mmCIF file of C-alpha atoms and ligand atoms in Angstrom:
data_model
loop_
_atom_site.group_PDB
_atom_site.id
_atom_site.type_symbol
_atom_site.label_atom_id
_atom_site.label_comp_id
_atom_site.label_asym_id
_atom_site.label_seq_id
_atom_site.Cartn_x
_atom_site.Cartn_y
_atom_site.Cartn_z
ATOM 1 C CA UNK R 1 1.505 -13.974 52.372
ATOM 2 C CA UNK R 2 1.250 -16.714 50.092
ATOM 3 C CA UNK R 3 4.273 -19.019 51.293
ATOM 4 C CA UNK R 4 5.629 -19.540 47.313
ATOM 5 C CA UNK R 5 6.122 -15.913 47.576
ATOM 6 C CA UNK R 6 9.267 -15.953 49.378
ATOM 7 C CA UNK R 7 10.542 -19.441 47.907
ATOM 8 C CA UNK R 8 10.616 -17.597 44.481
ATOM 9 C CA UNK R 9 12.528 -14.938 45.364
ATOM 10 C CA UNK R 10 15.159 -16.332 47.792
ATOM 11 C CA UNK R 11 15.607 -19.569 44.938
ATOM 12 C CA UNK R 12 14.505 -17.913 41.455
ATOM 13 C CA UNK R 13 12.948 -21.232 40.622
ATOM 14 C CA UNK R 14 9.496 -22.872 40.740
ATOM 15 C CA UNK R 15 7.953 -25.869 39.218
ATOM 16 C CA UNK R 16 5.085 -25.708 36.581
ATOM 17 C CA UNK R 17 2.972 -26.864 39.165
ATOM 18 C CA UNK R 18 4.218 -24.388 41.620
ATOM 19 C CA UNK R 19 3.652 -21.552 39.364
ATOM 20 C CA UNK R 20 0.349 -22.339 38.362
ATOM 21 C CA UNK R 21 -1.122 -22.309 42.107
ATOM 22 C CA UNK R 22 0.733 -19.194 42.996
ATOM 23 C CA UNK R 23 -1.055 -17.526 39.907
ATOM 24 C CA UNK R 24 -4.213 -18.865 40.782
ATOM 25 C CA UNK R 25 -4.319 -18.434 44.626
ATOM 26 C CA UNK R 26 -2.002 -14.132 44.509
ATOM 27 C CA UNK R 27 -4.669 -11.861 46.563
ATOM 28 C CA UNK R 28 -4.315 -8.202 45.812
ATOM 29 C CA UNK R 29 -1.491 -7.592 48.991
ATOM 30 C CA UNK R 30 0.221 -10.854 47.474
ATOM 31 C CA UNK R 31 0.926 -8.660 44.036
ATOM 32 C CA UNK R 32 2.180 -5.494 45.989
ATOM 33 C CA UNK R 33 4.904 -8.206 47.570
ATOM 34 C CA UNK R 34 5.429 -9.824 44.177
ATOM 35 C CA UNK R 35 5.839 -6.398 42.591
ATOM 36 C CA UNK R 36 8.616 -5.592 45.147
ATOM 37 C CA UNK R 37 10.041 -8.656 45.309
ATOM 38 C CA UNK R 38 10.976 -8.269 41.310
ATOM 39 C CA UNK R 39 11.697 -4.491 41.748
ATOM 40 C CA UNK R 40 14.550 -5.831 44.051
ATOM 41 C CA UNK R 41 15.730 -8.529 41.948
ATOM 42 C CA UNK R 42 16.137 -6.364 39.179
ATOM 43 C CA UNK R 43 18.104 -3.551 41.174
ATOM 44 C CA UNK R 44 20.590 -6.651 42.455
ATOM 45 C CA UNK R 45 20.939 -7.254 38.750
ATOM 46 C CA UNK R 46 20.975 -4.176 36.788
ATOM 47 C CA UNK R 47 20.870 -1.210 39.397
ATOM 48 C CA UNK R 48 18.455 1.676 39.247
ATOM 49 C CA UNK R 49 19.128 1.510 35.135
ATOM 50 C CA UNK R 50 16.532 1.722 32.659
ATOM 51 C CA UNK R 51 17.977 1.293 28.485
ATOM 52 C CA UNK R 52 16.481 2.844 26.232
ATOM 53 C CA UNK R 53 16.104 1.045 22.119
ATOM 54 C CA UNK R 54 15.155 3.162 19.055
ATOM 55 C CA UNK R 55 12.336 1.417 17.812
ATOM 56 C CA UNK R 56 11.660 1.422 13.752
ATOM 57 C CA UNK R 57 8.078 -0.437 12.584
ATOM 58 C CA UNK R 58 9.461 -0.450 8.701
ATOM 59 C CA UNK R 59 7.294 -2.354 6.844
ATOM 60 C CA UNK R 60 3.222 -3.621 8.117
ATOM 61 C CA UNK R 61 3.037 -5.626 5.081
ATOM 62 C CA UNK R 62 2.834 -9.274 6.215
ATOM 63 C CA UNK R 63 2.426 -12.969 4.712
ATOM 64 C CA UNK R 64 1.462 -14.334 8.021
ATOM 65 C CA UNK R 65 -2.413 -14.391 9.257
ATOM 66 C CA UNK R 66 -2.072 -14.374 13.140
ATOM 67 C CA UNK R 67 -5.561 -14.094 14.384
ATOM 68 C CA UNK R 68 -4.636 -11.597 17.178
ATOM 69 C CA UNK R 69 -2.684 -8.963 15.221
ATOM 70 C CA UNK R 70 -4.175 -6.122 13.162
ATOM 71 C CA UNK R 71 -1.640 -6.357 10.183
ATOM 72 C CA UNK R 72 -2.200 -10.187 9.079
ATOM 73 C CA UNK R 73 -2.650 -10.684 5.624
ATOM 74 C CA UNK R 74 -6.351 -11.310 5.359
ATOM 75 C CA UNK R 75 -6.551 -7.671 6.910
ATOM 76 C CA UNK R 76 -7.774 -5.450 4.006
ATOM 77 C CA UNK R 77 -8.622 -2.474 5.387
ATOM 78 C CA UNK R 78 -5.138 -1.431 6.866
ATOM 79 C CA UNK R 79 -3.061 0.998 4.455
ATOM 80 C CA UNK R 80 0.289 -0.502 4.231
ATOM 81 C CA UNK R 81 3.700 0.687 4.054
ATOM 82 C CA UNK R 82 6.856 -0.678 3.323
ATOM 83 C CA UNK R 83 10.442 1.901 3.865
ATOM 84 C CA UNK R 84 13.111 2.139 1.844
ATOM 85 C CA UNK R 85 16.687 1.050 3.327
ATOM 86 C CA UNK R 86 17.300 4.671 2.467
ATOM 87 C CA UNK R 87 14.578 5.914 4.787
ATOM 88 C CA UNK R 88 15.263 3.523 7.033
ATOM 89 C CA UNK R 89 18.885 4.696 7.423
ATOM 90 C CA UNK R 90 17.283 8.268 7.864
ATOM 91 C CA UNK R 91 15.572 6.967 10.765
ATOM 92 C CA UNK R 92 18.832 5.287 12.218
ATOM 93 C CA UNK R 93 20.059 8.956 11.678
ATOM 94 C CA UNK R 94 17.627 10.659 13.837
ATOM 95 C CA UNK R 95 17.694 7.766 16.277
ATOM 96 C CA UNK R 96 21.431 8.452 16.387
ATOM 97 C CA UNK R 97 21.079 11.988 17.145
ATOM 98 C CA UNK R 98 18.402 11.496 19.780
ATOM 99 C CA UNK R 99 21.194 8.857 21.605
ATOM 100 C CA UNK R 100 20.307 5.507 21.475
ATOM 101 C CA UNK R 101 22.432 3.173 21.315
ATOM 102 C CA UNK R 102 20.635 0.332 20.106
ATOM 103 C CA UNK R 103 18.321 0.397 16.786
ATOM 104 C CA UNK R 104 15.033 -2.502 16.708
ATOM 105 C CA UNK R 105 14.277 -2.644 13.270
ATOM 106 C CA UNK R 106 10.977 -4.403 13.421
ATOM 107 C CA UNK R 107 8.235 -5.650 10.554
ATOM 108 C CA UNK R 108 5.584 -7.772 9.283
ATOM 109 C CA UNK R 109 7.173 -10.869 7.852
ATOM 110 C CA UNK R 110 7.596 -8.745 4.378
ATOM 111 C CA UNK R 111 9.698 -10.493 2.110
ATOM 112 C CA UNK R 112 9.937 -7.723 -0.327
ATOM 113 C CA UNK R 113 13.284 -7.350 2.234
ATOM 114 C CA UNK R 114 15.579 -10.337 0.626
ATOM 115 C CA UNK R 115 18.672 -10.857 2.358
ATOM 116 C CA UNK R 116 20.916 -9.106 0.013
ATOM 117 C CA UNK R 117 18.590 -5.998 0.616
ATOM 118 C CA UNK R 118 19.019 -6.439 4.556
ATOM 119 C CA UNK R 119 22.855 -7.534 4.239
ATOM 120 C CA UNK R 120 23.199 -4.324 2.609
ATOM 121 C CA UNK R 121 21.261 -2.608 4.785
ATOM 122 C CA UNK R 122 23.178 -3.770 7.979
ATOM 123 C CA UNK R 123 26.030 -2.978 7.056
ATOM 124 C CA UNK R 124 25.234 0.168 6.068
ATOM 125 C CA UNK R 125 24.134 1.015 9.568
ATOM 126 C CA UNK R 126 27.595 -0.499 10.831
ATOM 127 C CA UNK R 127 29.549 1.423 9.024
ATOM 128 C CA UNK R 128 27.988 4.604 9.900
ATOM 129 C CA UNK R 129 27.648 3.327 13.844
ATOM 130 C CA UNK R 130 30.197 1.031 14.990
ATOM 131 C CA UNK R 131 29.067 1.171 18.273
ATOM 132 C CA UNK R 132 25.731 0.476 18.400
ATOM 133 C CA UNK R 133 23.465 -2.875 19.119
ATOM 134 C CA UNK R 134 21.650 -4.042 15.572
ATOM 135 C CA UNK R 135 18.243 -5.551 17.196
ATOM 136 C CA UNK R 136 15.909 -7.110 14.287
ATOM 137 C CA UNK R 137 12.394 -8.358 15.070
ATOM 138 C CA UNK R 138 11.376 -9.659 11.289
ATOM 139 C CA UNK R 139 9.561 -13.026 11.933
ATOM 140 C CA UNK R 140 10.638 -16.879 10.875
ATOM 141 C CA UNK R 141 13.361 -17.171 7.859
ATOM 142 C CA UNK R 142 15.798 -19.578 7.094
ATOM 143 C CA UNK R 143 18.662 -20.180 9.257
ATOM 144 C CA UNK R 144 20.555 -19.127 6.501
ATOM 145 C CA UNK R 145 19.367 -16.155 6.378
ATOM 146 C CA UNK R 146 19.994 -15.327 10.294
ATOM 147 C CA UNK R 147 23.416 -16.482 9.735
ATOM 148 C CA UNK R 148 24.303 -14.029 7.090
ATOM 149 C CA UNK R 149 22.495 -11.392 8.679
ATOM 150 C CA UNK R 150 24.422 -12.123 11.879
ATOM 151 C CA UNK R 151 27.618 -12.222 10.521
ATOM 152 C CA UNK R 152 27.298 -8.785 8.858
ATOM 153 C CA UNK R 153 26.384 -7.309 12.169
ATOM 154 C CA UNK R 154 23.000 -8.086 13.715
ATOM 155 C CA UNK R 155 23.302 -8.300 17.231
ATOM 156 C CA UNK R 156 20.023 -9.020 18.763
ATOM 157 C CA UNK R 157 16.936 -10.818 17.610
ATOM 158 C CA UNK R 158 13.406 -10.572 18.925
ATOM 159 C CA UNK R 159 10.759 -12.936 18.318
ATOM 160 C CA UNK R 160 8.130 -13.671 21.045
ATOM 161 C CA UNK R 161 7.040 -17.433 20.784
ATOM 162 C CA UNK R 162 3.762 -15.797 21.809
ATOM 163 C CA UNK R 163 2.559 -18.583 23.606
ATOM 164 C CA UNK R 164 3.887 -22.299 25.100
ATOM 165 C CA UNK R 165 0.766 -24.159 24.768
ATOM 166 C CA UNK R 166 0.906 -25.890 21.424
ATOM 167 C CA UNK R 167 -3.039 -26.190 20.486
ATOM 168 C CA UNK R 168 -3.489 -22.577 21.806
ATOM 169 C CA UNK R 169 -0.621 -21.630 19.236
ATOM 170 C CA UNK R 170 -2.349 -23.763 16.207
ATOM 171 C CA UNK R 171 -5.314 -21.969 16.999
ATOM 172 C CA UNK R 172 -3.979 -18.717 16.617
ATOM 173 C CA UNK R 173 -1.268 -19.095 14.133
ATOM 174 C CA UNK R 174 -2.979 -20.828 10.914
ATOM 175 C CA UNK R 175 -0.066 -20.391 8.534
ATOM 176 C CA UNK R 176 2.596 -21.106 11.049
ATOM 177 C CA UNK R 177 3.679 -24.022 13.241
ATOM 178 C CA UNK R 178 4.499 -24.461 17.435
ATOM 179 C CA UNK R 179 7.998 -26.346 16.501
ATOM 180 C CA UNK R 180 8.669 -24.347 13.623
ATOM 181 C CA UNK R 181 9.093 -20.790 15.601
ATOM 182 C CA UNK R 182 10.989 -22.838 18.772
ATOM 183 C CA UNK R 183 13.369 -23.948 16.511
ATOM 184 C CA UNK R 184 14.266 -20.931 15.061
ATOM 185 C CA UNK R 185 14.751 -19.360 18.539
ATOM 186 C CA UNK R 186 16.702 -21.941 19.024
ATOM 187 C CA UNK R 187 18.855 -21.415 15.843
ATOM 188 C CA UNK R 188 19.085 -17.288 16.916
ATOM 189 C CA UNK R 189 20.298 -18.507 19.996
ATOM 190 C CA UNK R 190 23.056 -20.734 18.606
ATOM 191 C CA UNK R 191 24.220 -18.284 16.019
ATOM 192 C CA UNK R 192 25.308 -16.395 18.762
ATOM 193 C CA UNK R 193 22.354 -13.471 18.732
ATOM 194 C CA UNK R 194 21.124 -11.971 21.797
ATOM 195 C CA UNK R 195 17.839 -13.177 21.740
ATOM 196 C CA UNK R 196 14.423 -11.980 23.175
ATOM 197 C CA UNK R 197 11.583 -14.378 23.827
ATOM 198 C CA UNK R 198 7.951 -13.641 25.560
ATOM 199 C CA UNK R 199 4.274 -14.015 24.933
ATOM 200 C CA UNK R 200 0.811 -12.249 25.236
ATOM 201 C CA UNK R 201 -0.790 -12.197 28.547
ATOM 202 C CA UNK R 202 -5.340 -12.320 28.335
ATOM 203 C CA UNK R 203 -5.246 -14.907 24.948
ATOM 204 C CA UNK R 204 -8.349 -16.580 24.569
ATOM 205 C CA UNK R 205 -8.848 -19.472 26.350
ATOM 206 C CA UNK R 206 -5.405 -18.838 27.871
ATOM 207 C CA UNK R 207 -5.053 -20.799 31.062
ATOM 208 C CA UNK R 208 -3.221 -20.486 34.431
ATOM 209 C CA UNK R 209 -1.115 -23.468 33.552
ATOM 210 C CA UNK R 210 -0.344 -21.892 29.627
ATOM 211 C CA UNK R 211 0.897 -18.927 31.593
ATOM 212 C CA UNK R 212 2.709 -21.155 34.039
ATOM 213 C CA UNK R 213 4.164 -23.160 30.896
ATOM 214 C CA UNK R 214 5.477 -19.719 29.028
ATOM 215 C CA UNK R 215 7.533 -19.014 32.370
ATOM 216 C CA UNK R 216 8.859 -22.581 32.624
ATOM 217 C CA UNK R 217 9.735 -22.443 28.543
ATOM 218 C CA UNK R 218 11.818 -18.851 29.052
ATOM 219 C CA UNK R 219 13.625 -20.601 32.313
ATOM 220 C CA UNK R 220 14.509 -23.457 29.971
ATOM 221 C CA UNK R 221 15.190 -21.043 27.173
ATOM 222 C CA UNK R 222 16.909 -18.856 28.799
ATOM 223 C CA UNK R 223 16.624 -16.212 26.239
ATOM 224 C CA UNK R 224 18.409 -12.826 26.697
ATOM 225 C CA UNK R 225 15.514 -10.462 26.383
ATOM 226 C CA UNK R 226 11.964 -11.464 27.620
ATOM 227 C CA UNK R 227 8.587 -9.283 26.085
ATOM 228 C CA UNK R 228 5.008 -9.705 27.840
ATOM 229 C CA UNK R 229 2.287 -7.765 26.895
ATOM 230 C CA UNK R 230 -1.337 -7.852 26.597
ATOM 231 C CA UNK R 231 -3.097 -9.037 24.271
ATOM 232 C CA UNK R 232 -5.209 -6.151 22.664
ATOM 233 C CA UNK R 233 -8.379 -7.005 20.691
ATOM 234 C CA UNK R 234 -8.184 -5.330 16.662
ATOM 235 C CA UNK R 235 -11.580 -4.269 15.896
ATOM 236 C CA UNK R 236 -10.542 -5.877 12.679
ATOM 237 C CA UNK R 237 -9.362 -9.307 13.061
ATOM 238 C CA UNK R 238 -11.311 -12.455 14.308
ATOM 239 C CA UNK R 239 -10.362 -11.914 17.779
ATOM 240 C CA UNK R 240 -12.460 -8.512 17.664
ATOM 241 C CA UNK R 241 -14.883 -9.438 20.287
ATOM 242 C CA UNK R 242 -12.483 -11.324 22.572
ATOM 243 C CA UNK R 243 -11.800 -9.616 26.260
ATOM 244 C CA UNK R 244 -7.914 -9.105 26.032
ATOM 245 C CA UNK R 245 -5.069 -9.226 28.533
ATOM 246 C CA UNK R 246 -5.531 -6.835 31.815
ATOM 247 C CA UNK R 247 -2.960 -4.902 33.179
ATOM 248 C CA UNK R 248 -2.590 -6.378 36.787
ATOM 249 C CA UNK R 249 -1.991 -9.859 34.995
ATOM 250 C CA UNK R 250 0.114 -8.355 32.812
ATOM 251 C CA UNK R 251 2.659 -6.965 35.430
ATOM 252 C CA UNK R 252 2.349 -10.201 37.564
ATOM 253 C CA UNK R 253 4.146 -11.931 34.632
ATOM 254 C CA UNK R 254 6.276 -9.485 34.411
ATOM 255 C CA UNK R 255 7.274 -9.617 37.647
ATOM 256 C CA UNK R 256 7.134 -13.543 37.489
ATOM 257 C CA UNK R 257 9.846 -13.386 34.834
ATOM 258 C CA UNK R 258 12.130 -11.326 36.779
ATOM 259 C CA UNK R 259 12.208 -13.587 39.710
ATOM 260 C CA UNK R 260 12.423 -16.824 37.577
ATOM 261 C CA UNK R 261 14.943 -15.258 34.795
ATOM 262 C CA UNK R 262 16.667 -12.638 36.892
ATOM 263 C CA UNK R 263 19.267 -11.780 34.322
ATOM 264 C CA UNK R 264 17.164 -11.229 31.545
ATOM 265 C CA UNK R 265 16.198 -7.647 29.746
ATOM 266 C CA UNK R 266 12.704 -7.139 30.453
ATOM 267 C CA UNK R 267 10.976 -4.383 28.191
ATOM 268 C CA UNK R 268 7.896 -2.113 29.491
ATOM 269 C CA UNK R 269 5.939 -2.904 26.444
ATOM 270 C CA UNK R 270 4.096 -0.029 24.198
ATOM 271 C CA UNK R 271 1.330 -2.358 24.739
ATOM 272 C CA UNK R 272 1.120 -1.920 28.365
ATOM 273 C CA UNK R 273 1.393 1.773 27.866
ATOM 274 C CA UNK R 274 -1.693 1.564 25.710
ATOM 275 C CA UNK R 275 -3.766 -0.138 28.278
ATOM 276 C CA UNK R 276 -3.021 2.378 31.164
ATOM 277 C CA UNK R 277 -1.395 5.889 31.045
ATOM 278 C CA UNK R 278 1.092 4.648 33.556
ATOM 279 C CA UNK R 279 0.957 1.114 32.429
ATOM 280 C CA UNK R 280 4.612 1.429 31.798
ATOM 281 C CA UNK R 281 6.041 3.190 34.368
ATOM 282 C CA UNK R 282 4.124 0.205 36.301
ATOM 283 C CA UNK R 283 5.827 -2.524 34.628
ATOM 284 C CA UNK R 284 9.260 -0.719 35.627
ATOM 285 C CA UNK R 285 8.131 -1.053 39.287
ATOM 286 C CA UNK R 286 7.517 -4.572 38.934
ATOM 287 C CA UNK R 287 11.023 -5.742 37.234
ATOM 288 C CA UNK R 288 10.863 -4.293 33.250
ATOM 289 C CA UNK R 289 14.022 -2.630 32.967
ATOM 290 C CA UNK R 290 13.715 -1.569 29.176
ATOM 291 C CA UNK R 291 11.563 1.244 27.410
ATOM 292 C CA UNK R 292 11.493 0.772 23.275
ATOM 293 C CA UNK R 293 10.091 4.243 22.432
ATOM 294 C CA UNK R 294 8.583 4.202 18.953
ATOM 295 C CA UNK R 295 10.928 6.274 16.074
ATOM 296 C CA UNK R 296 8.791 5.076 13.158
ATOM 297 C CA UNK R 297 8.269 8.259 11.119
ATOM 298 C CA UNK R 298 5.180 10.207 12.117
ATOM 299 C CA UNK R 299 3.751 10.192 8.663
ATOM 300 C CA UNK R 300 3.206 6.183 8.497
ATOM 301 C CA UNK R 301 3.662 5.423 12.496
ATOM 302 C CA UNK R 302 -0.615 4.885 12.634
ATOM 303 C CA UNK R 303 -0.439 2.229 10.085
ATOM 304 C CA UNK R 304 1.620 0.033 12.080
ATOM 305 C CA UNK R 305 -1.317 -1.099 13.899
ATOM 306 C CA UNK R 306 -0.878 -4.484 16.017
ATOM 307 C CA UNK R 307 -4.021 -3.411 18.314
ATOM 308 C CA UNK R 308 -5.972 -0.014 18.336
ATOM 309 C CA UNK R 309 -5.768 2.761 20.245
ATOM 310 C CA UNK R 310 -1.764 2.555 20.189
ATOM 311 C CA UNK R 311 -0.255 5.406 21.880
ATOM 312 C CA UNK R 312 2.294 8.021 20.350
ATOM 313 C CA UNK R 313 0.441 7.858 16.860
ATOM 314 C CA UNK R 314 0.741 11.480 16.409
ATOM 315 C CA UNK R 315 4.188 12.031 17.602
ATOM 316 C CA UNK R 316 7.506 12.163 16.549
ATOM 317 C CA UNK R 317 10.278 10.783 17.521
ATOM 318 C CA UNK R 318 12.014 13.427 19.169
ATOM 319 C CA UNK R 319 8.950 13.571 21.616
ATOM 320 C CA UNK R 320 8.901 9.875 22.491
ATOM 321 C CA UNK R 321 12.179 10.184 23.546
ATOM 322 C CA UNK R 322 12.015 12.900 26.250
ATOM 323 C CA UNK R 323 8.962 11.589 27.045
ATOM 324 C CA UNK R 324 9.765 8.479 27.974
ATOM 325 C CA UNK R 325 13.181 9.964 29.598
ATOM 326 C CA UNK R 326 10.728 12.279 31.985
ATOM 327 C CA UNK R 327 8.222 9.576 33.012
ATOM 328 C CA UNK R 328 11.612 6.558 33.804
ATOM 329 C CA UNK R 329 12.718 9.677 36.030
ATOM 330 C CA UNK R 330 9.399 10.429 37.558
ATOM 331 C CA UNK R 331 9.372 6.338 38.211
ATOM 332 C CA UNK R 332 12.622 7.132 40.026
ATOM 333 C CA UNK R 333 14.951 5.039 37.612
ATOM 334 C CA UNK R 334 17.887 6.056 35.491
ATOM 335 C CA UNK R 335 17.999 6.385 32.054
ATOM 336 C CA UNK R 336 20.541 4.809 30.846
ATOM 337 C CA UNK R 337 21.463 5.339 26.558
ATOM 338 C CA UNK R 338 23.936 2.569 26.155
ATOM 339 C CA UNK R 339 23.824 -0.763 24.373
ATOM 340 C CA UNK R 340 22.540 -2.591 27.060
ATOM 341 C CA UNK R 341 24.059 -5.759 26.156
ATOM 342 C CA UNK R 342 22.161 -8.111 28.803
ATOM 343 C CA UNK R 343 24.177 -9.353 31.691
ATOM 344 C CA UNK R 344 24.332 -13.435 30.586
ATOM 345 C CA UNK R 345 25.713 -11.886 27.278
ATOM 346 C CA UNK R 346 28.004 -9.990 28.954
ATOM 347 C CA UNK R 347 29.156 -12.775 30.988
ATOM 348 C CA UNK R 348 29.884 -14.989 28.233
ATOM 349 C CA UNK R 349 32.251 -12.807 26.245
ATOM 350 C CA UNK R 350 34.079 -11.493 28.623
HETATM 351 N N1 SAH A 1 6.734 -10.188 12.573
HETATM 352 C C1 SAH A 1 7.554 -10.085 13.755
HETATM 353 C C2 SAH A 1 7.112 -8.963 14.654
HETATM 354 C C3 SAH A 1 5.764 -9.211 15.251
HETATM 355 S S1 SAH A 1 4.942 -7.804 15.922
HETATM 356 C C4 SAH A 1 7.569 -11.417 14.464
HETATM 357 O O1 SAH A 1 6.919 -12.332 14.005
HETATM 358 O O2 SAH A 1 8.268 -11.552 15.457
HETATM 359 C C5 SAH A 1 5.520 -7.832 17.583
HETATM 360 C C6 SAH A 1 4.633 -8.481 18.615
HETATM 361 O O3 SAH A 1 3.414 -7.784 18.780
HETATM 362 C C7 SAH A 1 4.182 -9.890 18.331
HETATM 363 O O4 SAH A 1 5.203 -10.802 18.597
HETATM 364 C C8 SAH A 1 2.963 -10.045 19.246
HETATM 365 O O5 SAH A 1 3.312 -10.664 20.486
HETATM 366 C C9 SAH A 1 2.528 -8.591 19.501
HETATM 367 N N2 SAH A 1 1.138 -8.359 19.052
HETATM 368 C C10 SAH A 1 0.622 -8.557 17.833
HETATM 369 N N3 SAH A 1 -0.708 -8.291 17.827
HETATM 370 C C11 SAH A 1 -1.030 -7.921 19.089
HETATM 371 C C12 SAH A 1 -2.257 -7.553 19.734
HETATM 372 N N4 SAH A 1 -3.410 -7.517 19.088
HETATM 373 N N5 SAH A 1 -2.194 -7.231 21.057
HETATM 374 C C13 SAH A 1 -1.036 -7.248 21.721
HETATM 375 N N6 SAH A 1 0.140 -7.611 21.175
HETATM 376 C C14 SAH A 1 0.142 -7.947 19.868
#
């Protein structure tokens, strides 16, 4: 067994350096250990528990061009949609009555949604459900604008810096900047959100060291809530032709981030559901701890197209839900419906 192995999970730390030769030198019985190794890390942390999030895709309209993702701008051939807070509050309804606890509202960078619309909106969904966790996962604004939305009730705040290398960022993002989308993590993070962090996994030109580099930026960031997926090719974006991320990679980084953020909330992406029918229950073997089943109404959920071939495009949310519930249980983990606040959160405000 490779001898970082063990260092990583007795110490939870590793350098850059470190990381990137374990990555490069793991054999196949190396992963099985790694795998188990997070599995056990997790259960020290958060038990047999997997939460569950209400996710709602509410608008696929988008001002930003990412090369990778299927609803940039310069995309013309994807029908868009954009929900009304009204339908959107539907949603939260249904989501309520299905028993989550905690609603992601997540879109495009649309800024059809001004803050007075999404002030209103929020609190709206407060008043109705005190209880639950407010997660929103709408792209770079001002700080401003997190502030207000903050202190009307958004708890949680999800925005994947996607990758750590700088040029490999520029290269992907052409109407955003590396610094610009750190910083505003780092303003979530000092507003007092719970914040989730992570990248793709099979970029282009995406090296052993990048991926070594994302792990050492979420130790430093120490965000609350950590997303890896794959990267999926879009049949309809530049990156058409590309290879994408596969899923052993995918759960070794997974895993990875366990060990080296043990606290954090990992999700079992939709993405690594996509690539492999048990590409999630997978993940929850190798540290995720999270399942975000998709609530999006049926009638626009296929629009919301990041990467083809995404599952759950004909369902509705009602099946998602015991779906999921049946395959976490066939996994041999607990479903768990509450907020899920993530255990450094917890520990601060207490
Ligand atoms: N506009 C929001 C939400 C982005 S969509 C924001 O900027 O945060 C959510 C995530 O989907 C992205 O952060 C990205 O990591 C992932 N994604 C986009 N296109 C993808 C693709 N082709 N394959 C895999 N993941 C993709």
């Amino acid at each position: 067994m490779h001898y970082l192995l063990e260092r990583v999970y007795q110490t939870n730390d590793l350098s850059k350096e470190e990381i990137t030769y374990l990555l490069e030198n793991l054999t196949q019985v190396d992963k099985e250990v790694l795998y188990n190794y997070a599995l056990k890390t997790k259960q020290k942390y958060y038990g047999n528990k997997v939460y569950l999030r209400g996710l709602i895709e509410f608008s696929n309209i988008c001002k930003q061009d990412c090369l990778y993702c299927g609803i940039r701008a310069s995309n013309v051939k994807v029908k868009r949609y954009r929900l009304t807070p009204e339908e959107i509050l539907a949603c939260c309804d249904q989501a309520y009555e299905l028993g989550y606890q905690t609603f992601v509202l997540q879109s495009g960078e649309d800024l059809w949604y001004t803050d007075e619309i999404l002030v209103n909106l929020i609190q709206k969904i407060k008043k109705r459900y005190p209880e639950v966790a407010i997660t929103l996962s709408i792209g770079e604004r001002r700080v401003e604008t997190y502030q207000n939305l903050f202190t009307c009730g958004a708890d949680r705040f999800l925005m994947r810096h996607e990758t750590a290398s700088k040029e490999l960022y520029e290269t992907l993002h052409p109407t955003m900047r590396f610094e610009e989308r750190r910083a505003c993590l780092n303003a979530l993070k000092g507003i007092g959100y719970q914040v989730g962090a992570g990248f793709m996994v099979g970029l282009p030109g995406q090296t052993f060291a990048d991926l070594a580099e994302d792990l050492r930026y979420l130790m430093e960031l120490r965000p609350d809530m950590i997303g890896i997926g794959p990267f999926i090719p879009h049949s309809e974006t530049p990156l058409a032709k590309e290879k994408g991320g596969t899923i052993k990679d995918t759960l070794v980084m997974v895993a990875m981030a366990r060990l080296l953020v043990p606290e954090s909330l990992i999700p079992a992406t939709t993405a690594l559901g996509t690539l492999h029918p048990q590409g999630r229950e997978l993940a929850l073997k190798a540290g995720a701890n999270v399942v975000m089943p998709i609530i999006t109404p049926t009638s626009v959920r296929k629009q919301y197209a990041l990467y083809e071939n995404k599952i759950c495009g004909d369902d509705h949310p009602e099946d998602c839900r015991y779906c999921i519930e049946r395959r976490i249980q066939s996994a041999g983990f607990e479903v768990d419906l509450g907020r899920g606040d993530s255990r450094q959160f917890v520990a601060c405000n207490s």
